[in-house]
GROMACS .gro file of C-alpha atoms in nm:
model
  446
    1MET     CA    1   8.646   9.776  13.208
    2LYS     CA    2   8.546   9.504  12.979
    3THR     CA    3   8.710   9.378  12.646
    4VAL     CA    4   8.564   9.623  12.368
    5GLU     CA    5   8.625   9.716  12.008
    6ALA     CA    6   8.808  10.080  11.984
    7ASN     CA    7   8.790  10.280  11.665
    8PHE     CA    8   9.102  10.472  11.576
    9ASP     CA    9   9.008  10.722  11.323
   10GLY     CA   10   9.286  10.914  11.081
   11LEU     CA   11   9.290  11.296  11.127
   12VAL     CA   12   9.271  11.437  10.765
   13GLY     CA   13   9.569  11.599  10.669
   14PRO     CA   14   9.642  11.962  10.581
   15THR     CA   15   9.692  11.871  10.203
   16HIS     CA   16   9.355  11.715  10.152
   17ASN     CA   17   9.293  11.744   9.780
   18TYR     CA   18   9.122  11.608   9.497
   19ALA     CA   19   9.372  11.493   9.231
   20GLY     CA   20   9.184  11.167   9.115
   21LEU     CA   21   9.484  10.949   9.191
   22SER     CA   22   9.308  10.603   9.270
   23PHE     CA   23   9.206  10.414   8.935
   24GLY     CA   24   8.914  10.182   9.046
   25ASN     CA   25   8.798  10.409   9.280
   26ILE     CA   26   8.489  10.584   9.099
   27ALA     CA   27   8.427  10.856   9.356
   28SER     CA   28   8.794  10.945   9.365
   29LYS     CA   29   8.845  10.961   8.982
   30SER     CA   30   8.502  11.146   8.926
   31ASN     CA   31   8.578  11.442   9.158
   32ALA     CA   32   8.940  11.487   9.022
   33ASN     CA   33   9.037  11.859   9.009
   34ALA     CA   34   8.759  11.964   9.221
   35VAL     CA   35   8.846  12.219   9.496
   36SER     CA   36   8.865  12.057   9.833
   37ASN     CA   37   8.823  12.218  10.181
   38PRO     CA   38   9.095  12.038  10.404
   39LYS     CA   39   8.963  12.244  10.717
   40GLN     CA   40   8.605  12.113  10.682
   41ALA     CA   41   8.744  11.779  10.599
   42ALA     CA   42   8.918  11.762  10.924
   43LEU     CA   43   8.655  11.924  11.133
   44GLN     CA   44   8.392  11.672  10.989
   45GLY     CA   45   8.636  11.372  11.086
   46LEU     CA   46   8.651  11.515  11.439
   47ASP     CA   47   8.278  11.540  11.473
   48LYS     CA   48   8.249  11.191  11.397
   49MET     CA   49   8.534  11.073  11.645
   50LYS     CA   50   8.368  11.306  11.903
   51ALA     CA   51   8.004  11.159  11.858
   52LEU     CA   52   8.130  10.808  11.890
   53ALA     CA   53   8.310  10.905  12.196
   54ASP     CA   54   8.010  11.059  12.345
   55MET     CA   55   7.837  10.732  12.301
   56GLY     CA   56   8.070  10.575  12.508
   57MET     CA   57   8.274  10.426  12.260
   58ILE     CA   58   8.664  10.435  12.293
   59GLN     CA   59   8.757  10.646  12.022
   60GLY     CA   60   9.102  10.687  11.927
   61ILE     CA   61   9.308  10.947  11.677
   62LEU     CA   62   9.568  10.825  11.443
   63ALA     CA   63   9.806  11.115  11.302
   64PRO     CA   64   9.821  11.207  10.952
   65GLN     CA   65  10.136  11.187  10.740
   66GLU     CA   66  10.374  11.481  10.636
   67ARG     CA   67  10.277  11.585  10.281
   68PRO     CA   68  10.417  11.672  10.028
   69ASP     CA   69  10.654  11.384  10.061
   70VAL     CA   70  10.983  11.581   9.946
   71TYR     CA   71  11.184  11.266  10.063
   72ALA     CA   72  11.000  11.039   9.823
   73LEU     CA   73  11.073  11.288   9.555
   74ARG     CA   74  11.437  11.315   9.614
   75ARG     CA   75  11.457  10.943   9.599
   76LEU     CA   76  11.323  10.991   9.234
   77GLY     CA   77  11.592  11.232   9.138
   78PHE     CA   78  11.472  11.567   9.229
   79ASN     CA   79  11.731  11.762   9.399
   80GLY     CA   80  11.805  12.124   9.564
   81THR     CA   81  11.591  12.288   9.847
   82ASP     CA   82  11.268  12.168   9.923
   83ALA     CA   83  11.111  12.441   9.714
   84ALA     CA   84  11.312  12.333   9.437
   85VAL     CA   85  11.240  11.985   9.446
   86MET     CA   86  10.871  12.061   9.472
   87LYS     CA   87  10.874  12.300   9.147
   88ASN     CA   88  11.098  12.082   8.935
   89ALA     CA   89  10.876  11.776   9.033
   90TYR     CA   90  10.577  11.960   8.938
   91ALA     CA   91  10.697  12.081   8.615
   92GLN     CA   92  10.856  11.744   8.502
   93ALA     CA   93  10.643  11.501   8.623
   94PRO     CA   94  10.313  11.646   8.762
   95HIS     CA   95  10.155  11.305   8.847
   96ILE     CA   96  10.424  11.194   9.058
   97PHE     CA   97  10.423  11.519   9.245
   98LEU     CA   98  10.051  11.513   9.298
   99ALA     CA   99  10.080  11.147   9.433
  100CYS     CA  100  10.335  11.277   9.696
  101CYS     CA  101  10.095  11.538   9.796
  102SER     CA  102   9.801  11.287   9.862
  103ALA     CA  103   9.632  11.295  10.218
  104SER     CA  104   9.519  10.954  10.183
  105SER     CA  105   9.656  10.810  10.507
  106MET     CA  106   9.321  10.978  10.652
  107TRP     CA  107   9.177  10.649  10.529
  108THR     CA  108   9.316  10.449  10.825
  109ALA     CA  109   9.099  10.129  10.718
  110ASN     CA  110   9.402  10.071  10.486
  111ALA     CA  111   9.667  10.153  10.753
  112ALA     CA  112   9.699   9.801  10.876
  113THR     CA  113   9.557   9.468  10.962
  114VAL     CA  114   9.500   9.408  11.354
  115SER     CA  115   9.454   9.091  11.509
  116PRO     CA  116   9.313   9.070  11.893
  117SER     CA  117   9.491   8.910  12.165
  118ALA     CA  118   9.208   8.646  12.191
  119ASP     CA  119   9.285   8.533  11.852
  120THR     CA  120   9.666   8.511  11.863
  121ALA     CA  121   9.911   8.236  11.968
  122ASP     CA  122  10.114   8.478  12.185
  123LYS     CA  123   9.829   8.663  12.326
  124ARG     CA  124   9.926   8.972  12.220
  125ILE     CA  125   9.749   9.250  11.983
  126HIS     CA  126   9.949   9.188  11.627
  127PHE     CA  127   9.980   9.472  11.404
  128THR     CA  128  10.100   9.479  11.034
  129PRO     CA  129  10.092   9.775  10.848
  130ALA     CA  130   9.954   9.744  10.490
  131ASN     CA  131  10.230   9.797  10.186
  132LEU     CA  132   9.939   9.944   9.964
  133THR     CA  133  10.160   9.850   9.665
  134ASN     CA  134   9.889   9.904   9.391
  135LYS     CA  135   9.878  10.261   9.436
  136PHE     CA  136  10.215  10.473   9.444
  137HIS     CA  137  10.047  10.771   9.655
  138ARG     CA  138   9.969  10.508   9.920
  139SER     CA  139  10.266  10.293   9.894
  140ILE     CA  140  10.493  10.564  10.046
  141GLU     CA  141  10.281  10.551  10.389
  142PRO     CA  142  10.383  10.218  10.535
  143GLU     CA  143  10.695  10.331  10.732
  144VAL     CA  144  10.546  10.628  10.881
  145THR     CA  145  10.224  10.440  10.955
  146GLY     CA  146  10.426  10.169  11.166
  147ASN     CA  147  10.591  10.472  11.334
  148VAL     CA  148  10.269  10.591  11.438
  149LEU     CA  149  10.097  10.289  11.539
  150LYS     CA  150  10.407  10.205  11.763
  151ALA     CA  151  10.393  10.541  11.919
  152VAL     CA  152  10.025  10.458  12.002
  153PHE     CA  153  10.044  10.108  12.090
  154ASN     CA  154  10.379  10.119  12.264
  155ASN     CA  155  10.395   9.842  12.497
  156ASP     CA  156  10.588   9.517  12.395
  157ALA     CA  157  10.410   9.324  12.653
  158PHE     CA  158  10.070   9.375  12.485
  159PHE     CA  159  10.160   9.467  12.146
  160ALA     CA  160  10.328   9.308  11.860
  161HIS     CA  161  10.424   9.541  11.560
  162HIS     CA  162  10.540   9.361  11.216
  163LYS     CA  163  10.695   9.527  10.921
  164HIS     CA  164  10.499   9.558  10.618
  165LEU     CA  165  10.487   9.284  10.350
  166PRO     CA  166  10.744   9.317  10.071
  167ASP     CA  167  10.704   9.577   9.854
  168ASN     CA  168  10.583   9.359   9.549
  169ASP     CA  169  10.224   9.314   9.373
  170HIS     CA  170  10.230   8.961   9.461
  171PHE     CA  171  10.192   9.044   9.820
  172GLY     CA  172   9.936   9.347   9.774
  173ASP     CA  173   9.819   9.429  10.104
  174GLU     CA  174   9.520   9.700  10.166
  175GLY     CA  175   9.501   9.619  10.539
  176ALA     CA  176   9.176   9.609  10.720
  177ALA     CA  177   8.963   9.720  10.435
  178ASN     CA  178   8.974   9.358  10.340
  179HIS     CA  179   8.961   9.219  10.660
  180THR     CA  180   8.694   9.141  10.918
  181ARG     CA  181   8.683   8.978  11.284
  182LEU     CA  182   8.368   8.781  11.364
  183CYS     CA  183   8.277   8.663  11.719
  184THR     CA  184   8.009   8.610  11.991
  185GLU     CA  185   8.194   8.829  12.241
  186TYR     CA  186   8.499   9.047  12.163
  187GLU     CA  187   8.693   8.890  12.458
  188GLN     CA  188   8.618   8.531  12.309
  189PRO     CA  189   8.823   8.372  11.994
  190GLY     CA  190   8.673   8.478  11.697
  191VAL     CA  191   8.707   8.419  11.328
  192GLU     CA  192   8.904   8.639  11.114
  193LEU     CA  193   8.784   8.686  10.764
  194PHE     CA  194   9.032   8.787  10.507
  195VAL     CA  195   8.902   8.872  10.148
  196TYR     CA  196   9.142   8.903   9.866
  197GLY     CA  197   9.087   8.970   9.482
  198LYS     CA  198   9.298   8.727   9.311
  199HIS     CA  199   9.578   8.477   9.329
  200ALA     CA  200   9.909   8.657   9.243
  201PHE     CA  201  10.080   8.334   9.177
  202ASP     CA  202   9.812   8.122   8.998
  203ASP     CA  203   9.716   8.268   8.680
  204SER     CA  204   9.445   7.996   8.617
  205GLN     CA  205   9.235   8.138   8.904
  206VAL     CA  206   8.962   8.411   8.798
  207LYS     CA  207   9.046   8.763   8.859
  208PRO     CA  208   8.886   9.112   8.766
  209THR     CA  209   8.937   9.243   8.392
  210LYS     CA  210   8.879   9.610   8.422
  211PHE     CA  211   9.016   9.732   8.760
  212PRO     CA  212   9.290   9.570   8.961
  213ALA     CA  213   9.287   9.328   9.205
  214ARG     CA  214   9.451   9.519   9.500
  215GLN     CA  215   9.469   9.227   9.763
  216THR     CA  216   9.614   8.898   9.709
  217ILE     CA  217   9.539   8.554   9.888
  218GLU     CA  218   9.922   8.544   9.925
  219ALA     CA  219   9.926   8.848  10.127
  220SER     CA  220   9.646   8.750  10.346
  221GLN     CA  221   9.778   8.420  10.431
  222ALA     CA  222  10.126   8.609  10.500
  223VAL     CA  223   9.956   8.816  10.765
  224ALA     CA  224   9.747   8.544  10.904
  225ARG     CA  225  10.079   8.352  10.981
  226LEU     CA  226  10.256   8.665  11.121
  227HIS     CA  227   9.984   8.705  11.353
  228GLN     CA  228   9.963   8.360  11.464
  229LEU     CA  229   9.607   8.286  11.397
  230ASP     CA  230   9.431   7.956  11.451
  231GLU     CA  231   9.394   7.807  11.100
  232THR     CA  232   9.065   7.677  11.203
  233LYS     CA  233   8.925   8.024  11.279
  234THR     CA  234   9.093   8.195  10.987
  235VAL     CA  235   8.877   8.206  10.661
  236PHE     CA  236   9.007   8.345  10.301
  237ALA     CA  237   8.741   8.446  10.075
  238GLN     CA  238   8.748   8.570   9.729
  239GLN     CA  239   8.584   8.882   9.645
  240HIS     CA  240   8.362   8.867   9.321
  241PRO     CA  241   8.563   8.984   9.031
  242ASP     CA  242   8.260   9.153   8.858
  243VAL     CA  243   8.203   9.369   9.159
  244ILE     CA  244   8.581   9.495   9.165
  245ASP     CA  245   8.517   9.547   8.788
  246ALA     CA  246   8.220   9.772   8.879
  247GLY     CA  247   8.420   9.987   9.132
  248VAL     CA  248   8.422   9.787   9.447
  249PHE     CA  249   8.809   9.836   9.519
  250HIS     CA  250   8.825   9.709   9.869
  251ASN     CA  251   8.595   9.434  10.046
  252ASP     CA  252   8.469   9.725  10.289
  253VAL     CA  253   8.263   9.872  10.014
  254ILE     CA  254   8.053   9.578   9.970
  255ALA     CA  255   8.051   9.408  10.308
  256VAL     CA  256   8.102   9.480  10.685
  257GLY     CA  257   8.089   9.270  11.013
  258ASN     CA  258   8.070   9.329  11.370
  259LYS     CA  259   8.059   9.051  11.650
  260ASP     CA  260   7.774   8.819  11.532
  261VAL     CA  261   7.669   8.991  11.231
  262LEU     CA  262   7.807   9.000  10.858
  263PHE     CA  263   7.614   9.255  10.663
  264TYR     CA  264   7.704   9.208  10.295
  265HIS     CA  265   7.566   9.239   9.947
  266GLN     CA  266   7.437   8.938   9.735
  267ASP     CA  267   7.719   8.987   9.498
  268ALA     CA  268   8.028   9.064   9.739
  269PHE     CA  269   8.161   8.710   9.746
  270LEU     CA  270   8.282   8.454   9.448
  271HIS     CA  271   8.153   8.164   9.654
  272THR     CA  272   7.896   8.303   9.898
  273GLU     CA  273   7.769   7.972  10.052
  274LYS     CA  274   8.129   7.834  10.118
  275VAL     CA  275   8.230   8.129  10.281
  276ARG     CA  276   7.908   8.129  10.512
  277GLN     CA  277   7.984   7.784  10.593
  278GLN     CA  278   8.349   7.847  10.689
  279ILE     CA  279   8.246   8.143  10.919
  280GLN     CA  280   7.994   7.921  11.087
  281GLN     CA  281   8.222   7.641  11.102
  282GLY     CA  282   8.495   7.865  11.268
  283LEU     CA  283   8.230   8.000  11.548
  284GLY     CA  284   8.111   7.632  11.620
  285ASP     CA  285   7.748   7.643  11.757
  286ALA     CA  286   7.710   7.996  11.834
  287ALA     CA  287   7.412   8.194  11.657
  288PHE     CA  288   7.530   8.416  11.376
  289HIS     CA  289   7.350   8.642  11.170
  290PHE     CA  290   7.428   8.658  10.783
  291ILE     CA  291   7.268   8.973  10.668
  292GLU     CA  292   7.246   8.949  10.267
  293VAL     CA  293   7.120   9.237  10.093
  294PRO     CA  294   6.953   9.116   9.759
  295ARG     CA  295   7.050   9.301   9.442
  296ASP     CA  296   6.708   9.351   9.364
  297LYS     CA  297   6.668   9.583   9.664
  298VAL     CA  298   7.007   9.762   9.626
  299SER     CA  299   7.219   9.740   9.313
  300VAL     CA  300   7.600   9.745   9.336
  301GLN     CA  301   7.605  10.096   9.197
  302ASP     CA  302   7.368  10.217   9.448
  303ALA     CA  303   7.583  10.040   9.678
  304ILE     CA  304   7.897  10.225   9.560
  305LYS     CA  305   7.721  10.554   9.516
  306SER     CA  306   7.600  10.572   9.887
  307TYR     CA  307   7.895  10.352  10.046
  308LEU     CA  308   7.605  10.136  10.233
  309PHE     CA  309   7.858   9.890  10.350
  310ASN     CA  310   8.149  10.154  10.403
  311THR     CA  311   7.955  10.213  10.711
  312GLN     CA  312   8.081  10.154  11.074
  313LEU     CA  313   7.892   9.862  11.235
  314ILE     CA  314   7.953   9.901  11.618
  315SER     CA  315   7.816   9.771  11.931
  316LEU     CA  316   7.755  10.050  12.181
  317PRO     CA  317   7.826   9.979  12.575
  318SER     CA  318   7.449   9.905  12.605
  319GLY     CA  319   7.507   9.613  12.359
  320GLU     CA  320   7.269   9.792  12.089
  321MET     CA  321   7.414   9.767  11.764
  322VAL     CA  322   7.419  10.062  11.543
  323ILE     CA  323   7.509  10.139  11.174
  324ILE     CA  324   7.720  10.477  11.135
  325ALA     CA  325   7.631  10.565  10.789
  326PRO     CA  326   7.704  10.855  10.564
  327MET     CA  327   7.441  11.116  10.445
  328GLU     CA  328   7.448  10.974  10.104
  329CYS     CA  329   7.269  10.653  10.234
  330GLU     CA  330   6.984  10.871  10.377
  331GLN     CA  331   6.970  11.064  10.011
  332ASN     CA  332   6.970  10.738   9.815
  333THR     CA  333   6.604  10.629   9.793
  334ALA     CA  334   6.688  10.245   9.738
  335VAL     CA  335   6.917  10.242  10.015
  336LYS     CA  336   6.715  10.429  10.282
  337THR     CA  337   6.402  10.231  10.159
  338TYR     CA  338   6.615   9.918  10.244
  339LEU     CA  339   6.785  10.041  10.571
  340ASP     CA  340   6.408  10.135  10.700
  341TRP     CA  341   6.299   9.789  10.618
  342LEU     CA  342   6.611   9.649  10.785
  343LEU     CA  343   6.532   9.815  11.141
  344THR     CA  344   6.195   9.627  11.139
  345GLN     CA  345   6.347   9.294  11.105
  346ASN     CA  346   6.462   9.045  11.396
  347ASN     CA  347   6.838   9.097  11.366
  348PRO     CA  348   7.098   9.285  11.596
  349ILE     CA  349   7.100   9.599  11.415
  350LYS     CA  350   6.869   9.843  11.591
  351ARG     CA  351   6.960  10.204  11.449
  352VAL     CA  352   7.125  10.383  11.170
  353LEU     CA  353   7.294  10.747  11.252
  354PHE     CA  354   7.357  10.953  10.966
  355PHE     CA  355   7.706  11.144  10.967
  356ASP     CA  356   7.823  11.420  10.700
  357VAL     CA  357   8.151  11.310  10.576
  358LYS     CA  358   8.138  11.476  10.219
  359GLN     CA  359   8.452  11.579  10.200
  360SER     CA  360   8.604  11.210  10.229
  361MET     CA  361   8.317  11.057  10.038
  362GLN     CA  362   8.417  11.276   9.746
  363ASN     CA  363   8.752  11.134   9.739
  364GLY     CA  364   8.622  10.791   9.787
  365GLY     CA  365   8.639  10.704  10.144
  366GLY     CA  366   8.316  10.675  10.365
  367PRO     CA  367   8.278  10.626  10.738
  368ALA     CA  368   8.445  10.277  10.740
  369CYS     CA  369   8.756  10.407  10.568
  370LEU     CA  370   8.821  10.647  10.818
  371ARG     CA  371   8.879  10.412  11.103
  372LEU     CA  372   9.088  10.117  11.219
  373ARG     CA  373   8.939   9.872  11.467
  374VAL     CA  374   9.159   9.751  11.763
  375VAL     CA  375   8.984   9.497  11.996
  376LEU     CA  376   9.121   9.590  12.387
  377ASN     CA  377   9.092   9.400  12.688
  378GLN     CA  378   9.113   9.596  13.019
  379HIS     CA  379   9.483   9.570  13.064
  380GLU     CA  380   9.542   9.686  12.697
  381GLN     CA  381   9.321   9.976  12.723
  382GLN     CA  382   9.543  10.112  12.998
  383ALA     CA  383   9.868  10.035  12.777
  384VAL     CA  384   9.749  10.252  12.509
  385ASN     CA  385   9.889  10.613  12.462
  386SER     CA  386   9.617  10.785  12.635
  387ALA     CA  387   9.716  11.122  12.489
  388CYS     CA  388   9.572  10.960  12.133
  389LEU     CA  389   9.231  10.912  12.284
  390MET     CA  390   8.903  11.127  12.239
  391ASN     CA  391   8.774  11.309  12.493
  392GLU     CA  392   8.615  11.655  12.555
  393MET     CA  393   8.949  11.823  12.622
  394LYS     CA  394   9.117  11.642  12.331
  395TYR     CA  395   8.834  11.740  12.102
  396GLY     CA  396   8.874  12.112  12.171
  397GLN     CA  397   9.249  12.093  12.139
  398LEU     CA  398   9.217  11.936  11.797
  399GLN     CA  399   8.960  12.183  11.674
  400THR     CA  400   9.181  12.489  11.790
  401TRP     CA  401   9.464  12.293  11.605
  402VAL     CA  402   9.277  12.241  11.265
  403ASN     CA  403   9.137  12.597  11.272
  404LYS     CA  404   9.503  12.746  11.343
  405HIS     CA  405   9.674  12.540  11.058
  406TYR     CA  406   9.461  12.415  10.790
  407ARG     CA  407   9.348  12.585  10.468
  408ASP     CA  408   8.978  12.599  10.390
  409ARG     CA  409   9.039  12.593  10.018
  410LEU     CA  410   9.286  12.384   9.809
  411HIS     CA  411   9.321  12.283   9.433
  412ALA     CA  412   9.577  12.058   9.309
  413ASP     CA  413   9.754  12.380   9.173
  414ASP     CA  414   9.815  12.511   9.524
  415LEU     CA  415  10.004  12.184   9.605
  416ILE     CA  416  10.331  12.340   9.451
  417ASP     CA  417  10.314  12.647   9.700
  418PRO     CA  418  10.645  12.591   9.950
  419GLN     CA  419  10.456  12.743  10.212
  420LEU     CA  420  10.198  12.464  10.237
  421LEU     CA  421  10.491  12.241  10.331
  422ASN     CA  422  10.580  12.458  10.593
  423GLU     CA  423  10.250  12.496  10.720
  424SER     CA  424  10.209  12.091  10.714
  425ARG     CA  425  10.513  12.055  10.893
  426THR     CA  426  10.452  12.315  11.162
  427ALA     CA  427  10.104  12.160  11.215
  428LEU     CA  428  10.249  11.816  11.247
  429ASP     CA  429  10.499  11.931  11.496
  430GLU     CA  430  10.249  12.067  11.725
  431LEU     CA  431  10.044  11.763  11.670
  432THR     CA  432  10.302  11.510  11.783
  433GLN     CA  433  10.310  11.694  12.106
  434LEU     CA  434   9.930  11.686  12.152
  435LEU     CA  435   9.944  11.334  12.080
  436GLY     CA  436  10.268  11.242  12.247
  437LEU     CA  437  10.395  11.061  11.957
  438GLY     CA  438  10.767  11.155  11.987
  439SER     CA  439  10.951  11.187  11.638
  440VAL     CA  440  10.745  11.000  11.397
  441TYR     CA  441  10.818  11.176  11.071
  442PRO     CA  442  11.137  11.214  10.871
  443PHE     CA  443  11.167  11.591  10.919
  444GLN     CA  444  11.172  11.578  11.283
  445GLN     CA  445  11.460  11.324  11.262
  446ILE     CA  446  11.706  11.555  11.054
   0.00000   0.00000   0.00000
């Protein structure tokens, strides 16, 4: 068993819907009020997980959160039975109610920032759940996210779990969607690249003007300290404000990295050459591939529409590096033309595989949004909760579970149905047994 990078994907929750909650995420807003298919979304996610497991990758599963979140609604002053809380919240504050129904925890790239043991001073893997303060519907996730991560990575000898950063926009943290680890080999110390959108404590610095910068440099620096990272191998790079204003709400919409490759758009960073120099300096004399996509080949808008960079860049057990892309990349002429050309060049990327994750794409999340990357050595692999790892039997169990509990049609207006809450709780209670999670949800602890 060698050191590998595992992918832990979020299971799509039973309340997957299109409420258009995410300002700055063009796909999310443009599909507001469309009818979703939670069952199809969950099965599409499972198919992608199973495909990667079949390729020989370690593929893990992270459970969704309980929604509607009646506990958040009660904290906001809605009282009575669960049904009354939901009914009154929908009548009096529909936007708050819809936010408390979001299945956004499916995008586990935002679940946490993860630093492997090769990079940390105490030689443990460090996890810090993202506080996601910029969006209310996501800011109610971190406590349960932390519970789930502790249940999956449940050995203190190998895993260090931190509480999420203070719930304040000055420390807005969006997790691994703005974090990339680069290295020559997974088991060797690497460079951790944190990408931020603004300085929260220095208004003289440039920042976007149309859409919010969700990640602050102060948050990135705090996570780096918590994870005991080597300052000489830690890079803080500012995302270009113009691409945030164009709809690039996270770095993983405009750049993706794996091992000795950083695949990014020409307009991704504010000071690109400085970023390149710092990465190379952190890696020393090791060869590194900076693959910059020119704007005259792929526009920022085409990158956003296709999610060219919200792809998974993975190394298969054979050593071959592959892009896992959404079907939208194949259907976009400029992007497909560029990818075809890329595969003819002298670089580590050898194949592109296309997957149908339309239900997630329509809500603003591509393949990379659905996974959290965790580098594991052989001892750490054995310490992971094995019930949360994908295999043939687990795939069949989860398919049966989804088909049993999920609806195949859901509109925002359907979220008020008290039966949906009962269905969700029944499903999650059964799921915790399938994944060996214990009592990670509030309703299980009452």
